[in-house]
């Protein structure tokens, strides 16, 4: 039976190291299978998050050979198994243990974003009229599985640690889903500009490249949001109209 | 003892669709609510649901109405269902769908701009509101995003190991944080179990690690009754190849969109075996079936959309009789519809994006070109805690259950799409009635002795010397899963079921002696050892109930009793812990269906 070697990060906030494990390969195996095999056979206490094993829950994010990936959707057949494969936790958030990081910051950020506020229903049964073409874009954003891989690669968080000033690509996508929702009446543009740091994104597109749901984060979400924010901030006439009519958008 | 203490009116255990909806409702009623879950918020099993959520909105076929949904649910459940739950469910699910839209969900639309509905097995009309094939994600995210602004406290990655009682009533729970092993005592006037299913008891499963049926066994140990435990739904279409993805679900939506099941001879074998209950509603030919799929109202459903229990058994038969696919399944072909619709490949990708992606990435197969290989996978537990239909309270005062861990709605077989609607219909009710219960009865008190006991139990695997001969928790779990798959799987018989009961007892003894390596910090070995108790107790319940029911009905099929038995059609199998801690099995007669509902069943026949 063919085997492969894995260098898996073991340790916690106080320190750690890569440990090497060797395990058997079977056809079609994904990296998460290898981690589970090591866990069951050699390291019962190896910490890893997972749920669906089908790319649907966004739990198993980690870095495989330095690339941000979902462990459950990365096939060993697509990697070079002649060399040891390194598996380490994502970098933008504090380490808890082994492959598990503390992503609670993301949940806090989401709470700060103004919730959905729909207009009054169109029909008596409490429902609305929306056409498929009106919701295609929003549905793209709502595919997000909150894996936080985009947060992991964004240099504003990963290298500059500006977690207090910048909400990261995931929450720009979230804002976009709300702002472009055909029923929504809330206005989030000032928050985006002032407290959520949309200006800090310099459109490197690293986030878009890693998104396992293929959401066009930069082009479809961030750039249109930036345009809206700029319109609001620098268009004095519109501001005046808003003041007079009390209408957000 | 080192534990922290938390006070709430209502404690909700589980943050899938049912738990989130319950927490939202209880908070709305003014209760202080705590929400505990084993994973991060938004990752519960509900996130994986694909095909849709059943509700008689009548957006696609205006003939649909709650009565038809009710009758379909009862027929699908082979009339073992709790008829009052089936009635409430059919009546209230449209409102729950609209409510999700009000909270931001974005369902696929009809040409008229309404919520689109798709075909699913056993539903007379297109009934499933959906978002492509990621409906569960839409539901959980909507509830999560709405919920975080409702003021309840969440305790993520915290596992409950024991319910705490004050006399007869439940007044809280004990648990630990997965992150660092910190222990927690929750004191609450009412507890809602919303812990989902128990599919991890089997080897081939679509369920995640979380699905060890904790709520089933926590409730059982606190004195509640389990019913319908013999009915495990084996979904007919899971992936079979490559081995590492075996069991991962292929949504019924594929068949709803026209997917054909074929054997190695290329025959659509489902058309060869149509059960009498469904002959009136099923197409005679594949051609008629296709007309149904594209909305011809005079056509009847293709045979692929018969109920799951039946389709799963037909697949097993084809494989057994040598007409299977190379890796022990059958073929599911959606590519054939390319000749029938314009832009066929694009159409398939738009309707089934997750399936396209899943097969492309995990199996290297392009489903717009090639057929998939599929076979049955453990999917859903019809069985669970017996609850009062209106309030969702179990026989134990203060203990409520909703979602997959509660039982009654689905009877002997659940219809696809009826779970997501179940979660929000009964999640809401559980939240409402639990809050009202606390208002009336206060919070009760938690005794120190119970906390000490729960503490000892939780720490035991870390503290004791290993007596399992080094087997470790994973090895025992794998052995249990292999055994259950073989002896309590899709086809069952007396002898092997009886063996299963013995095997489970032996494995339980081994499990009691497992000592685990490592410490309290995020230690999956320890977690697995604790979850094992639940898996074992649920496996026992399942095997004993299957042994008791001497007939074949719905998802339960016995080769030694291959037919439906009229008398058994009037009974529910109930499991309850006796005073010595043993599992008592009894059968309770089903209450007669209310007259007006019986009439609906007959009219819709
Ligand atoms: C792949 C797949 C596709 C499906 N598709 C559909 C579909 O299209 N339509 C449909 O109607 N149904 C579908 N189902 C079924 C449906 O998804 C589930 O039945 C449903 O989501 C269960 O929801 P729940 O709220 O009861 O529990 P879950 O969503 O399973 O959540 C359980 C919660 O309980 C928590 N928990 C469990 N034990 C403990 C403990 N000891 N302590 C603390 N917390 C605990 C978990 O962490 C989790 O938060 C599908 C199922 C699968 C597997
Ligand atoms: S495009 Fe913006 S959000 Fe995305 S990675 Fe670059 S800087 Fe970060
Ligand atoms: S936007 Fe994409 S990469 Fe970012 S969290 Fe969502 S799914 Fe993950
Ligand atoms: S386990 Fe769910 S995305 Fe990998």
Short mmCIF file of C-alpha atoms in Angstrom, two decimals, chain B residues 135-485:
data_model
loop_
_atom_site.label_atom_id
_atom_site.label_comp_id
_atom_site.label_asym_id
_atom_site.label_seq_id
_atom_site.Cartn_x
_atom_site.Cartn_y
_atom_site.Cartn_z
CA UNK B 135 -31.17 25.34 0.98
CA UNK B 136 -29.84 24.37 4.40
CA UNK B 137 -27.11 26.99 4.21
CA UNK B 138 -29.71 29.61 3.38
CA UNK B 139 -31.85 28.54 6.32
CA UNK B 140 -29.11 28.37 8.91
CA UNK B 141 -27.47 31.62 7.84
CA UNK B 142 -30.79 33.46 7.86
CA UNK B 143 -31.65 32.20 11.34
CA UNK B 144 -28.12 32.83 12.61
CA UNK B 145 -27.93 36.37 11.25
CA UNK B 146 -31.39 37.20 12.54
CA UNK B 147 -30.73 35.42 15.83
CA UNK B 148 -27.52 37.21 16.81
CA UNK B 149 -29.48 40.42 17.18
CA UNK B 150 -32.15 38.86 19.41
CA UNK B 151 -30.14 39.03 22.61
CA UNK B 152 -29.60 35.38 23.54
CA UNK B 153 -26.21 34.17 24.79
CA UNK B 154 -24.42 31.59 22.72
CA UNK B 155 -21.94 29.04 24.01
CA UNK B 156 -20.15 27.68 20.96
CA UNK B 157 -18.09 24.50 20.89
CA UNK B 158 -19.55 23.44 24.19
CA UNK B 159 -20.82 19.88 24.61
CA UNK B 160 -23.58 18.95 27.04
CA UNK B 161 -22.93 15.62 28.75
CA UNK B 162 -25.82 15.38 31.19
CA UNK B 163 -29.21 16.90 32.00
CA UNK B 164 -29.75 18.05 35.58
CA UNK B 165 -33.01 17.42 37.41
CA UNK B 166 -34.95 18.73 40.35
CA UNK B 167 -37.27 15.89 41.30
CA UNK B 168 -39.16 14.96 38.13
CA UNK B 169 -38.37 18.04 36.19
CA UNK B 170 -35.33 19.04 34.19
CA UNK B 171 -33.68 22.23 35.42
CA UNK B 172 -30.44 22.47 33.54
CA UNK B 173 -27.48 20.75 32.00
CA UNK B 174 -23.80 20.04 32.50
CA UNK B 175 -21.15 20.37 29.82
CA UNK B 176 -17.60 21.19 28.83
CA UNK B 177 -15.95 23.57 26.37
CA UNK B 178 -14.28 21.70 23.57
CA UNK B 179 -11.60 24.36 23.33
CA UNK B 180 -10.09 24.02 26.78
CA UNK B 181 -12.16 21.54 28.74
CA UNK B 182 -13.65 24.20 30.97
CA UNK B 183 -16.72 22.78 32.71
CA UNK B 184 -20.05 24.55 32.77
CA UNK B 185 -23.26 24.22 34.73
CA UNK B 186 -26.36 25.67 33.12
CA UNK B 187 -29.30 26.29 35.40
CA UNK B 188 -32.51 26.87 33.45
CA UNK B 189 -36.24 26.52 34.05
CA UNK B 190 -36.70 24.67 30.76
CA UNK B 191 -34.36 22.83 28.42
CA UNK B 192 -34.97 22.34 24.70
CA UNK B 193 -33.10 19.51 23.01
CA UNK B 194 -32.42 20.31 19.36
CA UNK B 195 -29.42 18.06 18.88
CA UNK B 196 -30.21 16.55 15.49
CA UNK B 197 -29.69 12.99 14.30
CA UNK B 198 -27.65 9.88 15.04
CA UNK B 199 -26.33 8.85 11.65
CA UNK B 200 -22.80 8.33 12.98
CA UNK B 201 -23.95 5.04 14.43
CA UNK B 202 -23.52 3.61 10.94
CA UNK B 203 -20.47 3.28 8.75
CA UNK B 204 -21.84 4.67 5.51
CA UNK B 205 -23.50 7.95 6.40
CA UNK B 206 -24.22 11.42 5.15
CA UNK B 207 -24.02 12.74 8.71
CA UNK B 208 -21.23 14.73 10.37
CA UNK B 209 -19.26 13.84 13.52
CA UNK B 210 -21.81 15.76 15.57
CA UNK B 211 -24.64 13.36 14.75
CA UNK B 212 -24.19 10.98 17.65
CA UNK B 213 -27.76 11.46 18.85
CA UNK B 214 -26.75 13.14 22.11
CA UNK B 215 -30.21 14.58 22.68
CA UNK B 216 -31.87 11.22 22.11
CA UNK B 217 -29.75 9.65 24.82
CA UNK B 218 -29.62 12.63 27.20
CA UNK B 219 -33.42 12.76 27.13
CA UNK B 220 -33.72 9.01 27.49
CA UNK B 221 -31.43 9.00 30.50
CA UNK B 222 -33.48 11.80 32.06
CA UNK B 223 -36.59 9.63 31.79
CA UNK B 224 -38.12 10.61 28.46
CA UNK B 225 -39.51 8.05 26.01
CA UNK B 226 -37.96 7.20 22.66
CA UNK B 227 -40.28 6.11 19.84
CA UNK B 228 -39.92 4.89 16.25
CA UNK B 229 -36.23 4.09 16.80
CA UNK B 230 -36.40 1.20 14.32
CA UNK B 231 -36.94 3.67 11.50
CA UNK B 232 -33.61 4.88 10.18
CA UNK B 233 -33.80 6.50 6.79
CA UNK B 234 -31.26 5.20 4.34
CA UNK B 235 -31.19 7.79 1.62
CA UNK B 236 -31.07 6.01 -1.74
CA UNK B 237 -28.42 8.22 -3.27
CA UNK B 238 -25.11 8.69 -1.54
CA UNK B 239 -21.77 8.79 -3.33
CA UNK B 240 -20.12 5.37 -3.54
CA UNK B 241 -16.78 6.20 -5.16
CA UNK B 242 -14.00 7.02 -4.37
CA UNK B 243 -13.98 5.22 -1.00
CA UNK B 244 -13.12 8.31 1.02
CA UNK B 245 -16.35 10.05 0.01
CA UNK B 246 -18.60 7.04 0.36
CA UNK B 247 -21.87 8.14 1.96
CA UNK B 248 -21.76 11.82 1.07
CA UNK B 249 -25.22 12.83 -0.04
CA UNK B 250 -26.42 13.29 -3.59
CA UNK B 251 -29.54 15.37 -3.24
CA UNK B 252 -32.92 14.03 -4.27
CA UNK B 253 -33.12 17.30 -6.17
CA UNK B 254 -31.18 15.52 -8.93
CA UNK B 255 -34.14 13.21 -9.45
CA UNK B 256 -36.54 16.12 -8.94
CA UNK B 257 -34.89 17.79 -11.92
CA UNK B 258 -35.28 14.67 -14.05
CA UNK B 259 -32.34 12.45 -12.98
CA UNK B 260 -32.83 8.81 -14.04
CA UNK B 261 -31.75 5.75 -12.04
CA UNK B 262 -30.34 3.07 -14.31
CA UNK B 263 -28.78 -0.32 -13.78
CA UNK B 264 -25.79 -1.76 -15.60
CA UNK B 265 -28.12 -2.79 -18.44
CA UNK B 266 -29.19 0.81 -18.88
CA UNK B 267 -32.71 0.04 -17.66
CA UNK B 268 -34.72 2.51 -15.54
CA UNK B 269 -35.45 -0.20 -13.04
CA UNK B 270 -37.60 1.95 -10.78
CA UNK B 271 -40.42 1.66 -13.29
CA UNK B 272 -40.49 -2.11 -12.78
CA UNK B 273 -41.62 -2.05 -9.15
CA UNK B 274 -44.24 0.45 -8.07
CA UNK B 275 -45.87 -0.17 -4.68
CA UNK B 276 -49.69 -0.37 -4.59
CA UNK B 277 -50.03 2.74 -2.38
CA UNK B 278 -48.49 4.77 -5.20
CA UNK B 279 -49.68 3.22 -8.49
CA UNK B 280 -52.27 5.97 -9.05
CA UNK B 281 -49.69 8.71 -8.67
CA UNK B 282 -46.78 7.26 -10.62
CA UNK B 283 -46.02 7.55 -14.32
CA UNK B 284 -46.31 4.42 -16.47
CA UNK B 285 -43.37 5.36 -18.67
CA UNK B 286 -40.18 7.43 -18.44
CA UNK B 287 -41.69 9.66 -21.09
CA UNK B 288 -44.70 10.52 -18.89
CA UNK B 289 -42.32 11.04 -15.97
CA UNK B 290 -40.34 13.60 -17.94
CA UNK B 291 -43.50 15.46 -18.85
CA UNK B 292 -44.25 15.70 -15.13
CA UNK B 293 -40.79 17.11 -14.44
CA UNK B 294 -41.29 19.90 -16.94
CA UNK B 295 -44.65 20.79 -15.49
CA UNK B 296 -47.27 18.89 -17.51
CA UNK B 297 -50.13 18.81 -15.04
CA UNK B 298 -51.76 15.75 -16.54
CA UNK B 299 -48.62 13.66 -16.18
CA UNK B 300 -47.71 11.64 -13.09
CA UNK B 301 -44.42 11.51 -11.15
CA UNK B 302 -41.50 9.50 -12.50
CA UNK B 303 -40.84 6.31 -10.54
CA UNK B 304 -37.51 7.73 -9.34
CA UNK B 305 -39.55 10.01 -7.10
CA UNK B 306 -41.12 7.21 -5.10
CA UNK B 307 -40.40 7.35 -1.37
CA UNK B 308 -36.84 6.93 -0.13
CA UNK B 309 -37.33 3.63 1.68
CA UNK B 310 -38.60 2.02 -1.50
CA UNK B 311 -35.98 3.50 -3.83
CA UNK B 312 -33.18 2.44 -1.45
CA UNK B 313 -34.45 -1.14 -1.38
CA UNK B 314 -34.72 -1.29 -5.18
CA UNK B 315 -31.11 -0.14 -5.48
CA UNK B 316 -29.95 -2.79 -3.01
CA UNK B 317 -31.83 -5.39 -5.05
CA UNK B 318 -30.24 -4.33 -8.34
CA UNK B 319 -26.77 -4.50 -6.82
CA UNK B 320 -27.42 -7.84 -5.18
CA UNK B 321 -28.74 -9.35 -8.38
CA UNK B 322 -25.62 -8.32 -10.26
CA UNK B 323 -26.94 -5.32 -12.16
CA UNK B 324 -25.03 -2.69 -10.20
CA UNK B 325 -22.36 -0.21 -11.23
CA UNK B 326 -18.62 -1.02 -11.02
CA UNK B 327 -18.27 0.18 -7.41
CA UNK B 328 -21.37 -1.39 -5.95
CA UNK B 329 -24.04 1.20 -6.64
CA UNK B 330 -26.28 2.07 -9.55
CA UNK B 331 -26.17 4.93 -12.06
CA UNK B 332 -27.88 8.26 -11.58
CA UNK B 333 -27.99 10.10 -14.86
CA UNK B 334 -28.88 13.77 -15.13
CA UNK B 335 -26.83 14.32 -18.31
CA UNK B 336 -29.59 12.72 -20.39
CA UNK B 337 -31.84 15.75 -19.97
CA UNK B 338 -29.41 17.77 -22.11
CA UNK B 339 -31.31 16.61 -25.19
CA UNK B 340 -34.54 17.81 -23.64
CA UNK B 341 -33.77 21.35 -22.51
CA UNK B 342 -32.01 24.20 -24.28
CA UNK B 343 -28.50 24.89 -22.97
CA UNK B 344 -28.62 21.57 -21.15
CA UNK B 345 -25.24 21.65 -19.44
CA UNK B 346 -25.77 25.20 -18.17
CA UNK B 347 -29.25 24.30 -16.98
CA UNK B 348 -27.89 21.42 -14.90
CA UNK B 349 -25.16 23.57 -13.40
CA UNK B 350 -27.62 26.27 -12.46
CA UNK B 351 -30.10 23.89 -10.87
CA UNK B 352 -27.54 21.72 -9.10
CA UNK B 353 -24.40 23.79 -8.58
CA UNK B 354 -23.24 22.05 -5.42
CA UNK B 355 -23.64 18.59 -6.94
CA UNK B 356 -21.72 19.67 -10.01
CA UNK B 357 -18.92 21.00 -7.83
CA UNK B 358 -18.96 18.02 -5.44
CA UNK B 359 -18.57 15.41 -8.19
CA UNK B 360 -16.09 17.46 -10.15
CA UNK B 361 -13.84 18.02 -7.13
CA UNK B 362 -14.20 14.81 -5.19
CA UNK B 363 -14.76 12.20 -7.89
CA UNK B 364 -13.41 13.87 -11.00
CA UNK B 365 -16.75 13.43 -12.75
CA UNK B 366 -18.60 16.00 -14.82
CA UNK B 367 -22.27 15.29 -14.14
CA UNK B 368 -23.36 17.17 -17.24
CA UNK B 369 -21.49 14.52 -19.26
CA UNK B 370 -21.42 11.30 -17.26
CA UNK B 371 -23.74 9.46 -14.90
CA UNK B 372 -22.99 9.41 -11.16
CA UNK B 373 -22.56 6.21 -9.21
CA UNK B 374 -24.84 6.18 -6.18
CA UNK B 375 -25.99 3.86 -3.40
CA UNK B 376 -27.85 4.07 -0.08
CA UNK B 377 -26.40 6.06 2.82
CA UNK B 378 -27.59 6.49 6.42
CA UNK B 379 -29.35 9.79 6.46
CA UNK B 380 -32.04 10.56 8.97
CA UNK B 381 -33.52 9.28 12.23
CA UNK B 382 -37.30 9.20 12.11
CA UNK B 383 -37.12 8.00 15.71
CA UNK B 384 -36.49 10.18 18.69
CA UNK B 385 -38.00 11.70 21.78
CA UNK B 386 -41.73 11.44 22.08
CA UNK B 387 -43.25 14.88 22.46
CA UNK B 388 -46.62 16.49 22.86
CA UNK B 389 -47.61 17.63 19.36
CA UNK B 390 -48.59 21.17 20.27
CA UNK B 391 -45.99 22.09 22.88
CA UNK B 392 -43.07 19.76 22.03
CA UNK B 393 -42.67 18.87 25.70
CA UNK B 394 -41.53 15.32 26.48
CA UNK B 395 -42.95 13.21 29.28
CA UNK B 396 -40.38 14.86 31.57
CA UNK B 397 -41.63 18.25 32.76
CA UNK B 398 -39.46 21.12 31.58
CA UNK B 399 -37.77 19.02 28.89
CA UNK B 400 -38.67 19.88 25.31
CA UNK B 401 -37.40 18.50 22.02
CA UNK B 402 -37.58 19.75 18.44
CA UNK B 403 -36.12 18.91 15.07
CA UNK B 404 -34.53 15.62 14.18
CA UNK B 405 -34.11 14.49 17.81
CA UNK B 406 -37.88 14.66 18.33
CA UNK B 407 -40.13 12.04 16.79
CA UNK B 408 -43.68 11.66 15.55
CA UNK B 409 -44.05 13.78 12.45
CA UNK B 410 -42.46 11.37 10.01
CA UNK B 411 -43.71 7.97 11.17
CA UNK B 412 -42.05 5.09 9.36
CA UNK B 413 -40.43 7.20 6.64
CA UNK B 414 -39.75 10.90 6.20
CA UNK B 415 -40.47 12.68 2.95
CA UNK B 416 -37.59 14.77 1.62
CA UNK B 417 -38.00 18.43 2.45
CA UNK B 418 -40.18 17.70 5.45
CA UNK B 419 -37.26 18.06 7.83
CA UNK B 420 -36.33 21.66 7.16
CA UNK B 421 -39.96 22.67 7.57
CA UNK B 422 -40.21 20.48 10.69
CA UNK B 423 -37.27 22.36 12.24
CA UNK B 424 -38.81 25.79 12.02
CA UNK B 425 -42.43 24.82 12.65
CA UNK B 426 -41.66 22.87 15.81
CA UNK B 427 -38.57 24.82 16.79
CA UNK B 428 -40.78 27.86 17.07
CA UNK B 429 -43.38 26.00 19.08
CA UNK B 430 -40.79 24.55 21.46
CA UNK B 431 -39.39 28.04 22.10
CA UNK B 432 -42.81 29.48 22.73
CA UNK B 433 -44.01 26.74 25.07
CA UNK B 434 -40.72 26.45 26.94
CA UNK B 435 -40.79 30.17 27.72
CA UNK B 436 -44.39 29.86 28.90
CA UNK B 437 -43.49 26.84 31.03
CA UNK B 438 -40.78 28.81 32.86
CA UNK B 439 -43.16 31.69 33.40
CA UNK B 440 -45.48 29.36 35.19
CA UNK B 441 -43.05 27.10 37.00
CA UNK B 442 -39.96 29.18 37.74
CA UNK B 443 -36.45 27.78 37.52
CA UNK B 444 -36.27 25.11 40.23
CA UNK B 445 -32.95 24.26 41.87
CA UNK B 446 -29.89 22.28 40.88
CA UNK B 447 -28.33 19.99 43.48
CA UNK B 448 -24.59 19.89 44.12
CA UNK B 449 -24.61 16.10 44.25
CA UNK B 450 -25.77 15.89 40.64
CA UNK B 451 -23.15 18.34 39.52
CA UNK B 452 -20.46 16.29 41.25
CA UNK B 453 -21.70 13.17 39.56
CA UNK B 454 -21.77 14.77 36.13
CA UNK B 455 -18.31 16.19 36.77
CA UNK B 456 -16.91 12.77 37.59
CA UNK B 457 -18.51 11.22 34.54
CA UNK B 458 -17.13 13.86 32.16
CA UNK B 459 -13.59 13.66 33.49
CA UNK B 460 -13.42 9.87 33.75
CA UNK B 461 -11.88 9.07 30.34
CA UNK B 462 -9.04 11.50 31.05
CA UNK B 463 -8.46 10.35 34.59
CA UNK B 464 -8.76 6.59 34.48
CA UNK B 465 -6.07 4.15 33.45
CA UNK B 466 -6.89 2.66 30.07
CA UNK B 467 -8.49 -0.76 30.44
CA UNK B 468 -9.57 -1.12 26.83
CA UNK B 469 -6.29 -2.72 25.83
CA UNK B 470 -5.32 0.43 23.98
CA UNK B 471 -8.33 0.22 21.63
CA UNK B 472 -9.03 3.89 22.15
CA UNK B 473 -12.27 5.65 21.39
CA UNK B 474 -11.93 5.68 17.60
CA UNK B 475 -11.40 1.94 17.28
CA UNK B 476 -14.51 1.23 19.35
CA UNK B 477 -16.52 3.72 17.35
CA UNK B 478 -15.41 2.13 14.06
CA UNK B 479 -16.26 -1.32 15.31
CA UNK B 480 -19.72 -0.18 16.35
CA UNK B 481 -20.30 1.49 12.98
CA UNK B 482 -19.24 -1.61 11.03
CA UNK B 483 -21.43 -3.81 13.17
CA UNK B 484 -24.51 -1.56 12.91
CA UNK B 485 -24.11 -1.27 9.17
#
